[in-house]
Amino acid sequence: MAEIIQKDGTWTFDGDAVRIVPGRDKGVGLLRQTLGEVVVPLRALAGISHEPGRRAGRLRLKLRDGADPLLQVTGGRLPEASDPYRLTVDADRTGVAEYFVDEVRSALLLDQVDPGPVDAYLLPGPTVPITVAAGDGTVAFDGDRVALDWNWTTEEAKSSGGPREFRVADLRVVEWSPSKGLDNGWIRFTLAGAPSAPAPKYDPYTVELFGFKKDPLMALVAAAVAVRMPHPRSAADPAEPAPALAKAPVPELAASAPEPAAREDHDALLRRLRELGDLHQGGILTAEEFAAAKQAVLRRF
């Protein structure tokens, strides 16, 4: 087992999962404190890196695309203090951080975890029920129903219709956008069959965010709702034929084409080589790890 304890939090790896517990330091954002402990299964990881610094470094987990509903709805727009997959590491704990990285990377290689995207969430998302008051309204979610209520800052065009309530099953999409500069953020719920939404300020299914301390917590609400909706990568209509399958093979190439199974295996191995190259270039794999993994793939050709 590997463990690193810092003021920013504690990370523990037991070979099967990375357990993240936020610290109580003032630099730990409200979102991380509210989210609490996060358990990331090994199969949800795409990699890990350590970025050393003169006074402090950073440990960063990279999750597979689509594995975590929080990362899905925030799309890389969380501020540093709110990112649960970042840990500030004191300079005198660099050796421990590097050991932690080596342990996780070795497990990823041994288990041959595919770093590519997934079509189902591998993390459960924030716990429910959850209620957040921020911006011009309050959102409450019990795991099935979403309720929106308004406050004194809400535009009359929005508040005049009163509170709103709807089920997750009636939603087409939930979106979160942070405040940026002079532009307010928002959390928007779009119902199935709804027309184009007005500006967040006037939309009765959108809470507008003004850039205050509690605003990031709305990302937790969005993640809790999103994890109970169809995964974005599984939403394609299976009845619609893939364009590649709709085309007949070119006659002059048909005789020399390899068998389908062999072609698929060959393509899968090539994709794996490209993925390993990307991990090496991104600093996730060392030169030795890359060489060993590359040779293992080449032997399968």
mmCIF file of C-alpha atoms in Angstrom:
data_model
loop_
_atom_site.group_PDB
_atom_site.id
_atom_site.type_symbol
_atom_site.label_atom_id
_atom_site.label_comp_id
_atom_site.label_asym_id
_atom_site.label_seq_id
_atom_site.Cartn_x
_atom_site.Cartn_y
_atom_site.Cartn_z
ATOM 1 C CA MET A 1 0.000 0.000 0.000
ATOM 2 C CA ALA A 2 1.149 3.553 -0.740
ATOM 3 C CA GLU A 3 0.029 6.634 1.160
ATOM 4 C CA ILE A 4 0.870 10.316 1.170
ATOM 5 C CA ILE A 5 -0.445 12.676 3.872
ATOM 6 C CA GLN A 6 -0.382 16.440 3.326
ATOM 7 C CA LYS A 7 -2.219 19.491 4.655
ATOM 8 C CA ASP A 8 -4.073 19.521 1.332
ATOM 9 C CA GLY A 9 -5.369 15.981 1.903
ATOM 10 C CA THR A 10 -4.488 12.301 2.074
ATOM 11 C CA TRP A 11 -4.166 9.886 -0.859
ATOM 12 C CA THR A 12 -4.029 6.134 -0.284
ATOM 13 C CA PHE A 13 -3.531 3.402 -2.887
ATOM 14 C CA ASP A 14 -4.208 -0.244 -2.034
ATOM 15 C CA GLY A 15 -3.654 -1.737 -5.487
ATOM 16 C CA ASP A 16 -7.310 -1.575 -6.463
ATOM 17 C CA ALA A 17 -8.284 2.063 -5.918
ATOM 18 C CA VAL A 18 -6.996 5.493 -4.961
ATOM 19 C CA ARG A 19 -8.788 6.825 -1.876
ATOM 20 C CA ILE A 20 -8.813 10.628 -1.669
ATOM 21 C CA VAL A 21 -9.638 12.430 1.583
ATOM 22 C CA PRO A 22 -9.579 16.268 1.460
ATOM 23 C CA GLY A 23 -7.571 18.142 4.067
ATOM 24 C CA ARG A 24 -8.676 21.038 6.244
ATOM 25 C CA ASP A 25 -6.126 23.525 4.992
ATOM 26 C CA LYS A 26 -7.435 26.935 3.946
ATOM 27 C CA GLY A 27 -6.361 26.212 0.379
ATOM 28 C CA VAL A 28 -8.844 23.342 0.094
ATOM 29 C CA GLY A 29 -11.871 24.640 -1.787
ATOM 30 C CA LEU A 30 -15.449 24.388 -0.531
ATOM 31 C CA LEU A 31 -16.343 21.951 -3.315
ATOM 32 C CA ARG A 32 -13.680 19.460 -2.202
ATOM 33 C CA GLN A 33 -14.700 19.808 1.427
ATOM 34 C CA THR A 34 -18.362 19.230 0.585
ATOM 35 C CA LEU A 35 -17.668 16.341 -1.790
ATOM 36 C CA GLY A 36 -15.694 14.557 0.924
ATOM 37 C CA GLU A 37 -13.940 11.245 0.384
ATOM 38 C CA VAL A 38 -13.627 10.006 -3.196
ATOM 39 C CA VAL A 39 -12.681 6.447 -4.132
ATOM 40 C CA VAL A 40 -11.308 6.112 -7.667
ATOM 41 C CA PRO A 41 -11.128 2.507 -8.911
ATOM 42 C CA LEU A 42 -7.980 1.569 -10.812
ATOM 43 C CA ARG A 43 -9.961 0.876 -13.995
ATOM 44 C CA ALA A 44 -11.161 4.515 -13.985
ATOM 45 C CA LEU A 45 -7.597 5.876 -14.211
ATOM 46 C CA ALA A 46 -5.806 6.969 -17.355
ATOM 47 C CA GLY A 47 -2.631 7.942 -15.513
ATOM 48 C CA ILE A 48 -0.938 9.860 -12.719
ATOM 49 C CA SER A 49 1.804 12.462 -12.651
ATOM 50 C CA HIS A 50 3.961 14.355 -10.176
ATOM 51 C CA GLU A 51 4.949 17.925 -10.970
ATOM 52 C CA PRO A 52 7.815 18.926 -8.619
ATOM 53 C CA GLY A 53 8.261 22.528 -7.536
ATOM 54 C CA ARG A 54 10.771 24.572 -5.564
ATOM 55 C CA ARG A 55 8.453 25.005 -2.569
ATOM 56 C CA ALA A 56 5.659 22.604 -3.396
ATOM 57 C CA GLY A 57 4.769 20.196 -6.136
ATOM 58 C CA ARG A 58 1.548 18.668 -7.431
ATOM 59 C CA LEU A 59 0.208 15.157 -7.666
ATOM 60 C CA ARG A 60 -2.419 14.827 -10.362
ATOM 61 C CA LEU A 61 -4.697 11.956 -11.260
ATOM 62 C CA LYS A 62 -5.897 11.715 -14.832
ATOM 63 C CA LEU A 63 -9.201 9.889 -15.157
ATOM 64 C CA ARG A 64 -10.477 8.172 -18.264
ATOM 65 C CA ASP A 65 -12.768 10.375 -20.303
ATOM 66 C CA GLY A 66 -16.366 9.793 -19.214
ATOM 67 C CA ALA A 67 -15.511 7.887 -16.018
ATOM 68 C CA ASP A 68 -16.468 10.611 -13.537
ATOM 69 C CA PRO A 69 -19.746 12.579 -13.769
ATOM 70 C CA LEU A 70 -18.173 15.581 -12.023
ATOM 71 C CA LEU A 71 -15.425 15.877 -14.632
ATOM 72 C CA GLN A 72 -17.990 15.226 -17.368
ATOM 73 C CA VAL A 73 -20.161 18.225 -16.423
ATOM 74 C CA THR A 74 -17.300 20.583 -15.546
ATOM 75 C CA GLY A 75 -15.174 19.835 -18.620
ATOM 76 C CA GLY A 76 -11.850 20.937 -17.141
ATOM 77 C CA ARG A 77 -13.246 24.270 -15.910
ATOM 78 C CA LEU A 78 -12.952 23.653 -12.160
ATOM 79 C CA PRO A 79 -10.588 26.050 -10.361
ATOM 80 C CA GLU A 80 -7.479 24.502 -8.810
ATOM 81 C CA ALA A 81 -8.825 24.741 -5.251
ATOM 82 C CA SER A 82 -11.932 22.794 -6.283
ATOM 83 C CA ASP A 83 -10.162 19.999 -8.173
ATOM 84 C CA PRO A 84 -10.410 16.772 -6.122
ATOM 85 C CA TYR A 85 -7.771 15.061 -8.282
ATOM 86 C CA ARG A 86 -4.950 17.464 -7.426
ATOM 87 C CA LEU A 87 -2.826 17.292 -4.270
ATOM 88 C CA THR A 88 -0.294 19.903 -3.169
ATOM 89 C CA VAL A 89 2.916 18.146 -2.083
ATOM 90 C CA ASP A 90 5.556 19.761 0.131
ATOM 91 C CA ALA A 91 9.060 19.766 -1.353
ATOM 92 C CA ASP A 92 10.388 17.477 1.402
ATOM 93 C CA ARG A 93 7.799 14.826 0.469
ATOM 94 C CA THR A 94 8.852 14.570 -3.170
ATOM 95 C CA GLY A 95 10.259 11.074 -2.664
ATOM 96 C CA VAL A 96 6.979 9.828 -1.201
ATOM 97 C CA ALA A 97 5.038 11.384 -4.098
ATOM 98 C CA GLU A 98 7.283 9.710 -6.675
ATOM 99 C CA TYR A 99 6.914 6.342 -4.918
ATOM 100 C CA PHE A 100 3.135 6.798 -4.961
ATOM 101 C CA VAL A 101 3.248 7.522 -8.696
ATOM 102 C CA ASP A 102 5.391 4.447 -9.357
ATOM 103 C CA GLU A 103 2.977 2.195 -7.458
ATOM 104 C CA VAL A 104 -0.070 3.424 -9.379
ATOM 105 C CA ARG A 105 1.684 3.250 -12.747
ATOM 106 C CA SER A 106 2.906 -0.278 -12.076
ATOM 107 C CA ALA A 107 -0.628 -1.381 -11.206
ATOM 108 C CA LEU A 108 -1.985 0.209 -14.385
ATOM 109 C CA LEU A 109 0.581 -1.653 -16.479
ATOM 110 C CA LEU A 110 0.090 -4.987 -14.720
ATOM 111 C CA ASP A 111 -3.702 -4.785 -15.030
ATOM 112 C CA GLN A 112 -3.395 -3.481 -18.618
ATOM 113 C CA VAL A 113 -5.943 -0.765 -17.891
ATOM 114 C CA ASP A 114 -7.131 0.879 -21.089
ATOM 115 C CA PRO A 115 -6.618 4.670 -20.697
ATOM 116 C CA GLY A 116 -9.218 5.424 -23.369
ATOM 117 C CA PRO A 117 -12.748 6.782 -22.916
ATOM 118 C CA VAL A 118 -15.584 4.776 -21.365
ATOM 119 C CA ASP A 119 -19.298 4.603 -22.140
ATOM 120 C CA ALA A 120 -20.482 4.252 -18.517
ATOM 121 C CA TYR A 121 -19.677 6.162 -15.338
ATOM 122 C CA LEU A 122 -17.187 4.356 -13.082
ATOM 123 C CA LEU A 123 -17.652 6.696 -10.106
ATOM 124 C CA PRO A 124 -20.985 7.127 -8.276
ATOM 125 C CA GLY A 125 -20.969 10.925 -8.156
ATOM 126 C CA PRO A 126 -21.910 13.128 -5.161
ATOM 127 C CA THR A 127 -24.228 11.718 -2.520
ATOM 128 C CA VAL A 128 -27.894 12.699 -2.437
ATOM 129 C CA PRO A 129 -30.027 14.357 -1.239
ATOM 130 C CA ILE A 130 -28.136 17.549 -2.002
ATOM 131 C CA THR A 131 -29.282 21.184 -1.720
ATOM 132 C CA VAL A 132 -27.284 24.216 -2.800
ATOM 133 C CA ALA A 133 -28.271 27.887 -2.541
ATOM 134 C CA ALA A 134 -26.188 30.155 -4.782
ATOM 135 C CA GLY A 135 -26.724 32.920 -7.300
ATOM 136 C CA ASP A 136 -30.386 33.739 -7.884
ATOM 137 C CA GLY A 137 -31.844 30.463 -6.633
ATOM 138 C CA THR A 138 -31.686 27.184 -4.756
ATOM 139 C CA VAL A 139 -31.473 23.709 -6.284
ATOM 140 C CA ALA A 140 -32.519 20.609 -4.345
ATOM 141 C CA PHE A 141 -32.127 17.076 -5.667
ATOM 142 C CA ASP A 142 -33.228 13.872 -3.931
ATOM 143 C CA GLY A 143 -32.017 11.384 -6.511
ATOM 144 C CA ASP A 144 -35.212 11.485 -8.544
ATOM 145 C CA ARG A 145 -36.685 14.998 -8.503
ATOM 146 C CA VAL A 146 -35.058 18.374 -9.032
ATOM 147 C CA ALA A 147 -36.610 21.418 -7.349
ATOM 148 C CA LEU A 148 -35.735 25.029 -8.174
ATOM 149 C CA ASP A 149 -36.661 27.963 -5.937
ATOM 150 C CA TRP A 150 -35.876 31.656 -6.263
ATOM 151 C CA ASN A 151 -34.615 34.490 -4.058
ATOM 152 C CA TRP A 152 -34.758 38.274 -4.000
ATOM 153 C CA THR A 153 -32.117 38.654 -6.749
ATOM 154 C CA THR A 154 -34.167 36.692 -9.318
ATOM 155 C CA GLU A 155 -35.610 38.542 -12.296
ATOM 156 C CA GLU A 156 -39.383 38.859 -12.075
ATOM 157 C CA ALA A 157 -39.793 37.249 -15.498
ATOM 158 C CA LYS A 158 -38.276 34.096 -14.000
ATOM 159 C CA SER A 159 -39.686 34.168 -10.460
ATOM 160 C CA SER A 160 -43.245 35.078 -11.442
ATOM 161 C CA GLY A 161 -43.901 31.473 -12.475
ATOM 162 C CA GLY A 162 -43.005 30.270 -8.985
ATOM 163 C CA PRO A 163 -40.766 27.316 -8.013
ATOM 164 C CA ARG A 164 -40.115 24.563 -10.552
ATOM 165 C CA GLU A 165 -39.990 20.811 -10.018
ATOM 166 C CA PHE A 166 -39.310 17.986 -12.468
ATOM 167 C CA ARG A 167 -37.955 14.450 -12.591
ATOM 168 C CA VAL A 168 -34.596 13.316 -13.928
ATOM 169 C CA ALA A 169 -36.470 11.118 -16.406
ATOM 170 C CA ASP A 170 -37.895 14.277 -18.014
ATOM 171 C CA LEU A 171 -34.469 15.844 -18.592
ATOM 172 C CA ARG A 172 -32.582 15.936 -21.851
ATOM 173 C CA VAL A 173 -29.390 17.518 -20.484
ATOM 174 C CA VAL A 174 -27.931 19.272 -17.424
ATOM 175 C CA GLU A 175 -25.184 21.856 -17.949
ATOM 176 C CA TRP A 176 -22.888 23.801 -15.638
ATOM 177 C CA SER A 177 -20.782 26.817 -16.526
ATOM 178 C CA PRO A 178 -18.637 28.827 -14.071
ATOM 179 C CA SER A 179 -18.492 32.589 -13.835
ATOM 180 C CA LYS A 180 -15.689 34.062 -15.897
ATOM 181 C CA GLY A 181 -14.612 37.677 -15.690
ATOM 182 C CA LEU A 182 -17.719 39.834 -15.943
ATOM 183 C CA ASP A 183 -19.831 36.962 -17.287
ATOM 184 C CA ASN A 184 -22.049 35.140 -14.810
ATOM 185 C CA GLY A 185 -22.135 31.369 -14.652
ATOM 186 C CA TRP A 186 -25.155 29.076 -14.526
ATOM 187 C CA ILE A 187 -26.570 25.622 -14.006
ATOM 188 C CA ARG A 188 -29.200 24.827 -16.644
ATOM 189 C CA PHE A 189 -31.722 21.996 -16.853
ATOM 190 C CA THR A 190 -33.146 21.346 -20.308
ATOM 191 C CA LEU A 191 -36.292 19.248 -20.457
ATOM 192 C CA ALA A 192 -36.940 16.836 -23.301
ATOM 193 C CA GLY A 193 -38.788 18.558 -26.121
ATOM 194 C CA ALA A 194 -38.214 22.047 -24.696
ATOM 195 C CA PRO A 195 -37.661 24.934 -27.141
ATOM 196 C CA SER A 196 -34.457 26.977 -27.184
ATOM 197 C CA ALA A 197 -33.806 28.394 -23.730
ATOM 198 C CA PRO A 198 -33.681 32.151 -23.060
ATOM 199 C CA ALA A 199 -30.710 33.795 -21.354
ATOM 200 C CA PRO A 200 -29.964 32.328 -17.883
ATOM 201 C CA LYS A 201 -31.196 35.521 -16.278
ATOM 202 C CA TYR A 202 -34.727 34.869 -17.590
ATOM 203 C CA ASP A 203 -34.814 31.077 -17.915
ATOM 204 C CA PRO A 204 -37.061 29.443 -15.253
ATOM 205 C CA TYR A 205 -35.042 26.231 -15.537
ATOM 206 C CA THR A 206 -31.653 27.907 -15.002
ATOM 207 C CA VAL A 207 -30.013 29.237 -11.842
ATOM 208 C CA GLU A 208 -27.687 32.118 -12.629
ATOM 209 C CA LEU A 209 -24.386 32.213 -10.697
ATOM 210 C CA PHE A 210 -22.655 35.435 -9.733
ATOM 211 C CA GLY A 211 -19.129 34.211 -8.952
ATOM 212 C CA PHE A 212 -19.399 33.879 -5.174
ATOM 213 C CA LYS A 213 -17.934 31.243 -2.842
ATOM 214 C CA LYS A 214 -20.781 28.719 -3.048
ATOM 215 C CA ASP A 215 -21.094 28.791 -6.835
ATOM 216 C CA PRO A 216 -18.821 25.764 -7.467
ATOM 217 C CA LEU A 217 -21.148 23.634 -5.338
ATOM 218 C CA MET A 218 -23.675 23.775 -8.172
ATOM 219 C CA ALA A 219 -21.248 21.565 -10.108
ATOM 220 C CA LEU A 220 -21.895 18.869 -7.480
ATOM 221 C CA VAL A 221 -25.635 19.151 -8.129
ATOM 222 C CA ALA A 222 -25.062 18.865 -11.869
ATOM 223 C CA ALA A 223 -22.872 15.772 -11.361
ATOM 224 C CA ALA A 224 -25.403 14.125 -9.035
ATOM 225 C CA VAL A 225 -28.086 14.598 -11.701
ATOM 226 C CA ALA A 226 -25.864 13.636 -14.655
ATOM 227 C CA VAL A 227 -24.849 10.270 -13.167
ATOM 228 C CA ARG A 228 -28.551 9.295 -13.126
ATOM 229 C CA MET A 229 -29.021 10.158 -16.800
ATOM 230 C CA PRO A 230 -27.870 8.168 -19.851
ATOM 231 C CA HIS A 231 -24.124 8.388 -20.341
ATOM 232 C CA PRO A 232 -23.220 10.741 -23.244
ATOM 233 C CA ARG A 233 -21.287 7.985 -25.027
ATOM 234 C CA SER A 234 -24.142 5.515 -24.770
ATOM 235 C CA ALA A 235 -26.786 7.904 -26.124
ATOM 236 C CA ALA A 236 -26.247 7.057 -29.813
ATOM 237 C CA ASP A 237 -29.157 5.317 -31.520
ATOM 238 C CA PRO A 238 -28.122 1.648 -31.910
ATOM 239 C CA ALA A 239 -30.661 1.193 -34.714
ATOM 240 C CA GLU A 240 -28.806 3.663 -36.943
ATOM 241 C CA PRO A 241 -26.202 1.824 -39.062
ATOM 242 C CA ALA A 242 -22.637 3.015 -38.878
ATOM 243 C CA PRO A 243 -21.553 4.779 -42.089
ATOM 244 C CA ALA A 244 -18.607 2.414 -42.535
ATOM 245 C CA LEU A 245 -20.926 -0.601 -42.513
ATOM 246 C CA ALA A 246 -23.241 0.935 -45.101
ATOM 247 C CA LYS A 247 -20.544 0.988 -47.776
ATOM 248 C CA ALA A 248 -19.612 -2.036 -49.881
ATOM 249 C CA PRO A 249 -15.896 -2.965 -50.037
ATOM 250 C CA VAL A 250 -13.926 -1.764 -53.019
ATOM 251 C CA PRO A 251 -13.809 -4.776 -55.435
ATOM 252 C CA GLU A 252 -10.149 -4.537 -56.349
ATOM 253 C CA LEU A 253 -9.125 -4.529 -52.672
ATOM 254 C CA ALA A 254 -11.504 -7.247 -51.473
ATOM 255 C CA ALA A 255 -9.270 -10.181 -52.415
ATOM 256 C CA SER A 256 -6.264 -8.837 -50.504
ATOM 257 C CA ALA A 257 -8.156 -7.617 -47.440
ATOM 258 C CA PRO A 258 -7.335 -9.507 -44.201
ATOM 259 C CA GLU A 259 -9.980 -11.446 -42.314
ATOM 260 C CA PRO A 260 -12.176 -9.161 -40.124
ATOM 261 C CA ALA A 261 -10.991 -10.625 -36.801
ATOM 262 C CA ALA A 262 -7.332 -10.305 -37.780
ATOM 263 C CA ARG A 263 -7.841 -6.715 -38.969
ATOM 264 C CA GLU A 264 -9.566 -5.765 -35.704
ATOM 265 C CA ASP A 265 -6.781 -7.317 -33.595
ATOM 266 C CA HIS A 266 -4.147 -5.528 -35.674
ATOM 267 C CA ASP A 267 -5.949 -2.182 -35.320
ATOM 268 C CA ALA A 268 -6.379 -2.675 -31.565
ATOM 269 C CA LEU A 269 -2.663 -3.287 -31.132
ATOM 270 C CA LEU A 270 -1.806 -0.212 -33.189
ATOM 271 C CA ARG A 271 -4.176 1.872 -31.062
ATOM 272 C CA ARG A 272 -2.495 0.511 -27.935
ATOM 273 C CA LEU A 273 0.926 1.531 -29.247
ATOM 274 C CA ARG A 274 -0.347 5.047 -29.966
ATOM 275 C CA GLU A 275 -1.852 5.273 -26.471
ATOM 276 C CA LEU A 276 1.425 4.165 -24.878
ATOM 277 C CA GLY A 277 3.274 6.763 -26.951
ATOM 278 C CA ASP A 278 0.894 9.486 -25.760
ATOM 279 C CA LEU A 279 1.333 8.403 -22.123
ATOM 280 C CA HIS A 280 5.125 8.478 -22.529
ATOM 281 C CA GLN A 281 5.121 11.917 -24.182
ATOM 282 C CA GLY A 282 2.780 13.225 -21.478
ATOM 283 C CA GLY A 283 5.177 12.135 -18.743
ATOM 284 C CA ILE A 284 2.813 9.503 -17.357
ATOM 285 C CA LEU A 285 5.113 6.602 -18.364
ATOM 286 C CA THR A 286 8.877 6.617 -17.852
ATOM 287 C CA ALA A 287 11.171 5.581 -20.705
ATOM 288 C CA GLU A 288 11.711 2.179 -19.073
ATOM 289 C CA GLU A 289 7.971 1.594 -18.536
ATOM 290 C CA PHE A 290 7.217 2.654 -22.097
ATOM 291 C CA ALA A 291 9.876 0.342 -23.555
ATOM 292 C CA ALA A 292 8.633 -2.651 -21.537
ATOM 293 C CA ALA A 293 4.993 -2.052 -22.427
ATOM 294 C CA LYS A 294 5.845 -1.463 -26.096
ATOM 295 C CA GLN A 295 7.732 -4.763 -26.329
ATOM 296 C CA ALA A 296 4.780 -6.598 -24.731
ATOM 297 C CA VAL A 297 2.464 -5.204 -27.409
ATOM 298 C CA LEU A 298 4.861 -5.900 -30.285
ATOM 299 C CA ARG A 299 5.141 -9.549 -29.256
ATOM 300 C CA ARG A 300 1.391 -9.907 -29.817
ATOM 301 C CA PHE A 301 1.554 -8.876 -33.520
#
